[in-house]
Coordinates of C-alpha atoms in Angstrom, one line a residue:
M65 CA 8.6 36.1 0.8
A66 CA 12.2 35.4 -0.1
G67 CA 14.2 38.7 0.2
S68 CA 11.6 40.2 2.6
Y69 CA 13.2 41.4 6.0
M70 CA 13.3 39.1 8.9
S71 CA 14.9 40.0 12.3
M72 CA 17.5 38.0 13.6
G73 CA 15.3 37.4 16.7
E74 CA 12.4 36.2 14.6
A75 CA 14.8 33.9 12.4
H76 CA 16.0 32.5 15.8
R77 CA 12.6 31.8 16.9
R78 CA 11.6 29.9 13.8
I79 CA 14.6 27.7 13.7
M80 CA 14.2 26.9 17.6
E81 CA 10.6 26.4 16.9
Y82 CA 11.6 23.5 14.1
L83 CA 14.3 22.0 16.4
N84 CA 11.6 21.6 19.2
R85 CA 9.0 20.1 16.8
F86 CA 11.6 17.8 15.7
S87 CA 12.6 16.9 19.2
D88 CA 9.0 16.7 20.3
S89 CA 7.9 14.2 17.6
V90 CA 10.5 12.0 18.2
S91 CA 10.0 11.8 22.1
T92 CA 6.2 11.3 21.6
Q93 CA 6.6 9.4 18.4
D94 CA 4.2 11.4 16.7
G95 CA 4.6 10.1 13.1
K96 CA 2.3 12.7 11.4
A97 CA 4.0 15.6 12.8
F98 CA 7.3 14.2 12.1
S99 CA 6.6 13.6 8.4
R100 CA 5.6 17.2 8.1
L101 CA 9.2 18.4 8.9
F102 CA 10.8 16.6 5.8
S103 CA 8.3 18.0 3.2
I104 CA 10.7 19.9 1.1
S105 CA 9.1 20.2 -2.3
F106 CA 5.4 20.9 -1.2
D107 CA 6.7 24.2 -0.7
S108 CA 4.8 24.3 2.6
P109 CA 4.6 28.1 4.3
H110 CA 6.2 26.7 7.4
L111 CA 9.3 25.3 5.8
L112 CA 9.6 28.1 3.3
S113 CA 9.7 30.6 6.3
L114 CA 12.2 28.3 8.1
A115 CA 14.3 28.4 4.7
D116 CA 14.1 32.4 5.0
A117 CA 15.2 32.2 8.8
L118 CA 18.1 30.0 7.9
N119 CA 19.2 32.3 5.2
T120 CA 19.1 35.2 7.9
F121 CA 20.5 33.5 10.6
Q122 CA 23.8 31.9 9.3
D123 CA 24.8 30.1 12.6
A124 CA 21.8 27.6 13.0
N125 CA 24.4 24.4 13.0
R126 CA 25.9 26.0 16.4
L127 CA 22.3 25.7 17.7
I128 CA 22.0 22.0 16.9
R129 CA 25.4 21.1 18.0
Q130 CA 25.4 23.1 21.5
S131 CA 22.3 21.2 22.6
D132 CA 22.6 17.4 23.8
E133 CA 18.6 17.1 22.8
Y134 CA 19.4 18.1 19.0
A135 CA 23.1 17.2 18.6
Q136 CA 22.2 13.5 18.6
Y137 CA 20.3 14.1 15.3
A138 CA 22.8 16.5 13.8
D139 CA 23.5 14.1 11.0
I140 CA 19.5 14.5 9.8
L141 CA 19.2 18.1 11.0
V142 CA 22.2 20.0 9.8
P143 CA 21.8 18.5 6.0
I144 CA 18.2 19.1 6.1
F145 CA 18.7 22.8 7.1
R146 CA 21.2 23.2 4.2
T147 CA 18.6 21.4 1.8
L148 CA 15.9 24.2 2.8
Q149 CA 18.2 26.8 2.2
S150 CA 19.5 25.8 -1.0
Y151 CA 15.9 24.8 -2.1
R152 CA 14.6 28.3 -1.4
L153 CA 17.6 30.0 -3.4
R154 CA 16.7 27.6 -6.2
N155 CA 20.0 25.8 -6.0
L156 CA 18.2 22.4 -7.0
V157 CA 21.4 20.3 -7.2
E158 CA 23.0 21.6 -4.1
S159 CA 19.6 21.1 -2.4
Y160 CA 19.4 17.3 -3.4
Q161 CA 22.8 16.7 -2.5
A162 CA 22.3 17.9 0.9
F163 CA 18.9 16.0 1.2
E164 CA 20.7 12.8 0.1
K165 CA 22.9 13.3 3.3
A166 CA 20.0 13.7 5.6
A167 CA 18.2 10.8 4.1
N168 CA 21.1 8.4 4.5
A169 CA 21.5 9.4 8.2
F170 CA 17.6 9.1 8.6
I171 CA 17.8 5.7 7.3
Q172 CA 20.4 4.9 9.6
E173 CA 18.2 6.1 12.6
F174 CA 15.2 4.5 11.3
R175 CA 16.8 1.0 11.4
N176 CA 17.5 1.4 15.1
W177 CA 14.0 2.3 16.1
D178 CA 12.2 -0.8 17.2
S179 CA 8.6 0.1 16.2
A180 CA 7.6 1.7 12.8
W181 CA 6.2 4.8 14.1
A182 CA 8.4 7.0 11.8
L183 CA 7.1 5.1 8.6
E184 CA 5.0 7.9 7.6
A185 CA 8.2 10.4 7.7
L186 CA 10.2 7.6 5.8
Y187 CA 7.4 7.8 3.1
V188 CA 8.0 11.3 2.6
I189 CA 11.8 11.1 2.5
A190 CA 11.4 8.3 -0.1
Y191 CA 9.3 10.8 -2.2
E192 CA 11.4 13.6 -1.7
I193 CA 14.4 11.6 -2.7
R194 CA 12.7 11.0 -6.2
V195 CA 11.2 14.5 -6.7
L196 CA 14.4 16.3 -5.8
A197 CA 16.5 14.4 -7.9
E198 CA 14.1 15.0 -10.9
R199 CA 14.3 18.9 -10.1
A200 CA 18.1 18.6 -9.8
D201 CA 18.5 16.7 -13.1
R202 CA 16.4 19.2 -14.9
E203 CA 18.8 22.1 -13.5
L204 CA 22.1 19.8 -14.7
A205 CA 20.3 19.4 -18.1
S206 CA 19.6 23.2 -18.5
N207 CA 23.2 23.9 -17.5
G208 CA 24.3 21.7 -20.3
K209 CA 25.4 19.0 -17.6
T210 CA 24.8 15.2 -17.5
P211 CA 21.7 14.6 -15.4
E212 CA 22.6 11.8 -12.9
K213 CA 20.7 12.6 -9.6
L214 CA 17.8 10.4 -10.4
K215 CA 20.1 7.4 -11.0
G216 CA 21.6 8.0 -7.7
A217 CA 18.0 8.3 -5.9
G218 CA 17.3 4.8 -7.3
S219 CA 20.4 3.6 -5.5
L220 CA 19.2 5.4 -2.2
L221 CA 15.7 4.3 -2.7
M222 CA 16.9 0.5 -2.8
K223 CA 18.5 1.2 0.3
V224 CA 15.3 2.4 2.1
F225 CA 13.7 -0.7 0.4
S226 CA 16.1 -3.1 2.1
V227 CA 15.3 -1.6 5.5
L228 CA 11.7 -2.2 4.9
A229 CA 11.9 -5.7 3.3
G230 CA 12.5 -7.8 6.3
K231 CA 10.1 -9.2 9.2
G232 CA 8.4 -7.1 11.5
P233 CA 5.7 -4.1 11.3
K234 CA 8.2 -1.9 9.1
R235 CA 7.3 -4.3 6.2
V236 CA 4.1 -2.7 5.3
G237 CA 6.0 0.5 4.2
A238 CA 8.0 -1.7 1.4
L239 CA 5.1 -1.5 -1.2
Y240 CA 5.1 2.5 -1.1
V241 CA 9.0 2.6 -1.7
T242 CA 8.6 -0.1 -4.5
C243 CA 6.3 2.2 -6.2
Q244 CA 8.6 5.2 -5.9
L245 CA 11.3 3.0 -7.4
F246 CA 9.3 1.9 -10.3
K247 CA 8.4 5.8 -10.9
T248 CA 12.2 6.1 -10.8
Y249 CA 12.9 3.3 -13.1
F250 CA 10.3 4.4 -15.8
K251 CA 11.6 8.0 -15.8
L252 CA 15.0 6.7 -16.5
G253 CA 13.9 4.1 -19.0
T254 CA 15.6 1.5 -17.2
V255 CA 12.4 -0.8 -16.5
H256 CA 14.4 -4.0 -16.4
L257 CA 15.7 -3.0 -12.8
C258 CA 11.9 -3.5 -11.7
R259 CA 12.4 -7.2 -11.9
S260 CA 14.4 -7.9 -8.8
V261 CA 12.1 -5.6 -6.6
I262 CA 9.0 -7.5 -8.1
R263 CA 10.7 -10.6 -6.8
S264 CA 11.3 -9.6 -3.5
I265 CA 7.6 -8.6 -3.3
E266 CA 5.9 -11.5 -4.7
T267 CA 8.2 -14.3 -3.6
A268 CA 8.9 -13.5 -0.1
R269 CA 6.4 -15.3 2.0
I270 CA 6.5 -12.7 5.0
F271 CA 4.5 -10.5 2.6
D272 CA 0.8 -10.9 2.3
F273 CA 0.0 -8.5 -0.6
E274 CA -3.6 -7.8 0.9
E275 CA -1.8 -6.5 4.1
F276 CA -0.6 -3.4 2.2
P277 CA -2.5 0.1 2.2
V278 CA -4.9 0.2 -0.8
R279 CA -3.1 3.4 -2.2
D280 CA 0.0 1.2 -2.8
K281 CA -1.6 -1.8 -4.1
V282 CA -3.1 0.3 -6.7
T283 CA 0.2 2.1 -7.7
Y284 CA 1.9 -1.4 -7.6
M285 CA -0.7 -3.0 -9.8
Y286 CA -0.8 -0.1 -12.3
Y287 CA 3.2 -0.3 -12.8
T288 CA 3.5 -4.0 -13.0
G289 CA 0.5 -4.0 -15.2
R290 CA 2.5 -1.7 -17.6
L291 CA 5.3 -4.1 -17.3
E292 CA 3.3 -6.8 -18.5
V293 CA 2.1 -4.7 -21.6
Y294 CA 5.7 -4.1 -22.5
N295 CA 6.3 -8.0 -22.4
E296 CA 3.1 -8.4 -24.2
N297 CA 1.7 -10.6 -21.4
F298 CA -1.9 -9.3 -22.1
L299 CA -3.8 -11.5 -19.8
A300 CA -1.7 -10.9 -16.8
A301 CA -1.4 -7.0 -17.6
D302 CA -5.5 -7.2 -18.0
H303 CA -5.5 -8.7 -14.2
K304 CA -3.2 -6.4 -12.8
L305 CA -4.6 -3.1 -14.4
S306 CA -8.2 -4.2 -13.9
Y307 CA -7.1 -4.8 -10.1
A308 CA -6.0 -1.0 -10.0
L309 CA -9.0 0.4 -11.8
A310 CA -11.3 -1.6 -9.5
R311 CA -9.6 -0.2 -6.2
C312 CA -8.6 3.0 -7.4
D313 CA -10.4 6.1 -5.7
P314 CA -13.4 6.9 -8.1
R315 CA -13.0 10.5 -7.1
K316 CA -9.2 10.5 -8.7
D317 CA -10.2 10.9 -12.4
A318 CA -6.7 11.6 -13.2
N319 CA -5.6 8.4 -11.9
I320 CA -8.4 6.4 -13.5
R321 CA -7.5 7.9 -16.9
M322 CA -3.9 7.0 -16.5
I323 CA -5.0 3.3 -15.6
L324 CA -7.4 3.2 -18.6
K325 CA -4.7 4.4 -21.1
Y326 CA -3.0 1.1 -20.8
L327 CA -5.9 -1.1 -19.8
I328 CA -8.0 -0.1 -22.9
P329 CA -5.4 -1.3 -25.4
V330 CA -5.0 -4.5 -23.5
K331 CA -8.8 -5.1 -23.6
L332 CA -8.8 -4.2 -27.2
S333 CA -5.8 -6.7 -27.8
I334 CA -7.9 -9.6 -26.1
G335 CA -11.3 -8.4 -28.1
I336 CA -13.1 -6.5 -25.7
L337 CA -14.3 -2.8 -26.8
P338 CA -14.8 0.0 -24.2
S339 CA -17.8 2.2 -24.5
T340 CA -18.0 5.6 -26.2
Q341 CA -19.2 7.1 -22.8
L342 CA -16.0 5.8 -21.3
L343 CA -13.7 7.2 -23.7
Q344 CA -15.4 10.7 -23.4
K345 CA -15.8 10.7 -19.6
Y346 CA -12.0 10.5 -19.3
N347 CA -11.1 12.3 -22.1
L348 CA -9.6 9.2 -24.1
N349 CA -10.8 10.2 -27.4
E350 CA -7.8 9.1 -29.3
Y351 CA -9.1 5.6 -28.8
G352 CA -12.2 6.7 -30.5
N353 CA -11.3 5.8 -34.3
I354 CA -9.5 2.7 -33.1
V355 CA -12.7 1.4 -31.6
L356 CA -14.7 2.3 -34.5
A357 CA -12.2 0.6 -36.8
L358 CA -12.5 -2.7 -35.0
R359 CA -16.3 -2.5 -35.1
R360 CA -16.5 -2.0 -38.7
G361 CA -13.7 -4.2 -39.6
D362 CA -12.1 -1.1 -41.4
L363 CA -8.2 -1.2 -41.7
Q364 CA -8.0 1.9 -43.3
L365 CA -9.5 3.9 -40.4
L366 CA -7.1 1.9 -37.8
R367 CA -4.2 3.0 -39.8
Y368 CA -5.3 6.7 -40.0
A369 CA -6.1 6.5 -36.2
L370 CA -2.7 5.1 -35.5
Q371 CA -0.9 8.0 -37.6
E372 CA -2.9 10.7 -36.1
H373 CA -2.0 9.9 -32.6
E374 CA 1.4 8.2 -33.2
D375 CA 3.4 10.5 -30.9
R376 CA 1.1 10.1 -27.9
F377 CA 1.0 6.2 -28.5
L378 CA 4.6 5.9 -28.9
R379 CA 5.2 8.0 -25.7
S380 CA 2.8 5.9 -23.7
G381 CA 4.6 3.0 -25.0
V382 CA 1.2 1.2 -26.3
Y383 CA 2.1 1.9 -30.2
L384 CA 3.0 -1.6 -31.0
V385 CA 0.2 -3.3 -29.1
L386 CA -2.4 -1.0 -31.1
E387 CA -0.5 -1.7 -34.3
K388 CA -1.2 -5.6 -33.7
L389 CA -5.0 -4.9 -33.8
E390 CA -4.7 -5.2 -37.6
L391 CA -5.4 -8.9 -37.2
Q392 CA -8.4 -8.3 -35.3
V393 CA -9.8 -5.9 -37.8
Y394 CA -9.5 -8.5 -40.6
Q395 CA -11.2 -11.2 -38.3
R396 CA -14.0 -8.8 -37.8
L397 CA -14.0 -8.2 -41.5
L398 CA -14.3 -11.9 -42.2
K399 CA -17.1 -12.1 -39.7
K400 CA -19.2 -9.3 -41.3
I401 CA -18.6 -11.1 -44.7
Y402 CA -20.0 -14.4 -43.0
I403 CA -22.8 -12.8 -41.6
I404 CA -23.7 -11.0 -44.9
Q405 CA -23.4 -14.4 -46.7
K406 CA -25.5 -16.1 -44.1
Q407 CA -28.4 -13.9 -44.9
K408 CA -28.1 -14.7 -48.6
D409 CA -27.4 -18.1 -48.7
P410 CA -27.4 -19.9 -45.3
A411 CA -26.0 -23.2 -46.5
K412 CA -22.8 -21.6 -48.3
A413 CA -22.3 -19.0 -45.6
H414 CA -19.2 -20.8 -44.2
Q415 CA -17.4 -20.7 -47.5
I416 CA -15.7 -17.3 -48.1
K417 CA -13.8 -16.9 -51.2
L418 CA -10.6 -15.0 -51.2
E419 CA -11.7 -12.5 -54.0
V420 CA -14.7 -11.5 -51.8
I421 CA -12.3 -10.4 -49.0
V422 CA -10.2 -8.7 -51.7
K423 CA -13.2 -6.8 -52.9
A424 CA -14.2 -6.0 -49.5
L425 CA -11.0 -4.7 -48.8
K426 CA -10.8 -2.5 -52.0
W427 CA -14.2 -1.0 -51.1
L428 CA -12.4 0.1 -47.8
E429 CA -9.7 1.8 -50.2
M430 CA -7.1 -1.0 -49.1
D431 CA -5.2 -1.8 -52.3
T432 CA -4.5 -5.8 -51.8
D433 CA -4.3 -9.1 -53.9
L434 CA -5.1 -12.6 -53.6
D435 CA -1.5 -13.6 -52.2
E436 CA -1.7 -11.2 -49.7
V437 CA -5.0 -11.9 -48.3
E438 CA -4.2 -15.8 -48.3
C439 CA -1.4 -15.0 -46.3
I440 CA -3.3 -12.9 -43.7
V441 CA -6.2 -15.6 -43.8
S442 CA -3.4 -18.2 -42.9
I443 CA -2.0 -16.3 -39.9
L444 CA -5.6 -15.6 -38.6
I445 CA -6.2 -19.3 -38.6
Y446 CA -2.9 -20.0 -37.1
K447 CA -3.4 -17.5 -34.3
N448 CA -6.8 -19.2 -33.7
L449 CA -8.6 -15.9 -34.5
V450 CA -10.5 -17.8 -37.0
K451 CA -11.6 -21.3 -36.7
G452 CA -11.5 -23.2 -39.7
Y453 CA -9.2 -24.1 -42.7
F454 CA -8.0 -23.0 -46.0
A455 CA -8.4 -24.6 -49.3
H456 CA -5.6 -23.5 -51.5
K457 CA -7.0 -24.9 -54.9
S458 CA -10.3 -23.3 -54.8
K459 CA -9.1 -20.0 -53.0
V460 CA -11.9 -20.4 -50.2
V461 CA -11.8 -20.1 -46.4
D462 CA -14.2 -22.9 -44.8
V463 CA -15.0 -21.1 -41.6
L464 CA -16.4 -23.3 -38.6
G465 CA -19.5 -21.8 -37.3

């Protein structure tokens, strides 16, 4: 625990243990052991006890600089120690600033290493850059200051990306860093910055997308799918989000839920309705009444469902997609009228009078008139949601099959 007594001897031992682990990991090129030395935000007992040791033994920098073995990595080790000390004392802005220095030095060192042995450590550093920046920004905001660290983290992650985006074995790490960039840009609300990174991934011939780790491919497709939702490219969004869903670890319910939160509105917009069981299994009940409204052709229910969960839909950025489902509700209403008419008089089923549509809408408690319905039907025909033509004089929609 922070504040509990630690002798100088014990503090010295813990610091030396960390330095030896660092040195051994580099000399044996043990990527996994090396990566654990940078997991600041995971609150690992080992690093927390090191932080306590550093706050007890104030002269750790001398230990680094007086040994040739450690001194060559002083530009990484000194700021990492400062990061840990500040993090333990909950000075999150100071912790991020120190980590930024360590990350810059690490990137420089990583660039000089021929092989990709330290890739896992670079992943941890890319992750920590983003997470520590987010926490630092929360601290700044709570003190009435401008949150600015995450923006700086974005620039630093671009630096990491540029180190990985060349040829050779290191390039396999580019997608993980891209995903950290996406998370950063989405959080900052600067999603337009994703474009240049996407171009680098999708146009560079050195990349074969299927070479990347599955975890990174799923995250990449999830974020690029969300971007396609924003741009209303629903077929592209459907492809990308379906790819992410098909390859997502089936045990990770939370991740599946995140993908479905965007895939369901996309599927709805192209006329595919999810099952009630799927909505219940992943606790996506906010879509229940929307699906029911589409099944029934009930505009009133759709509007009620949108209003009821408006905040949630606006936060996730799918409100506008769902709002556009109104045309599909009209389409399904027309289909229902057509089916009913076919049962009564098959010969005249294809001729739907506008006044019949007005009556159906009034029955659904939607106050409307002939002119409004005429306008809606014209849009449905124009958008190819209804195949047929409109006879203005007789106020009849002639539906083709």
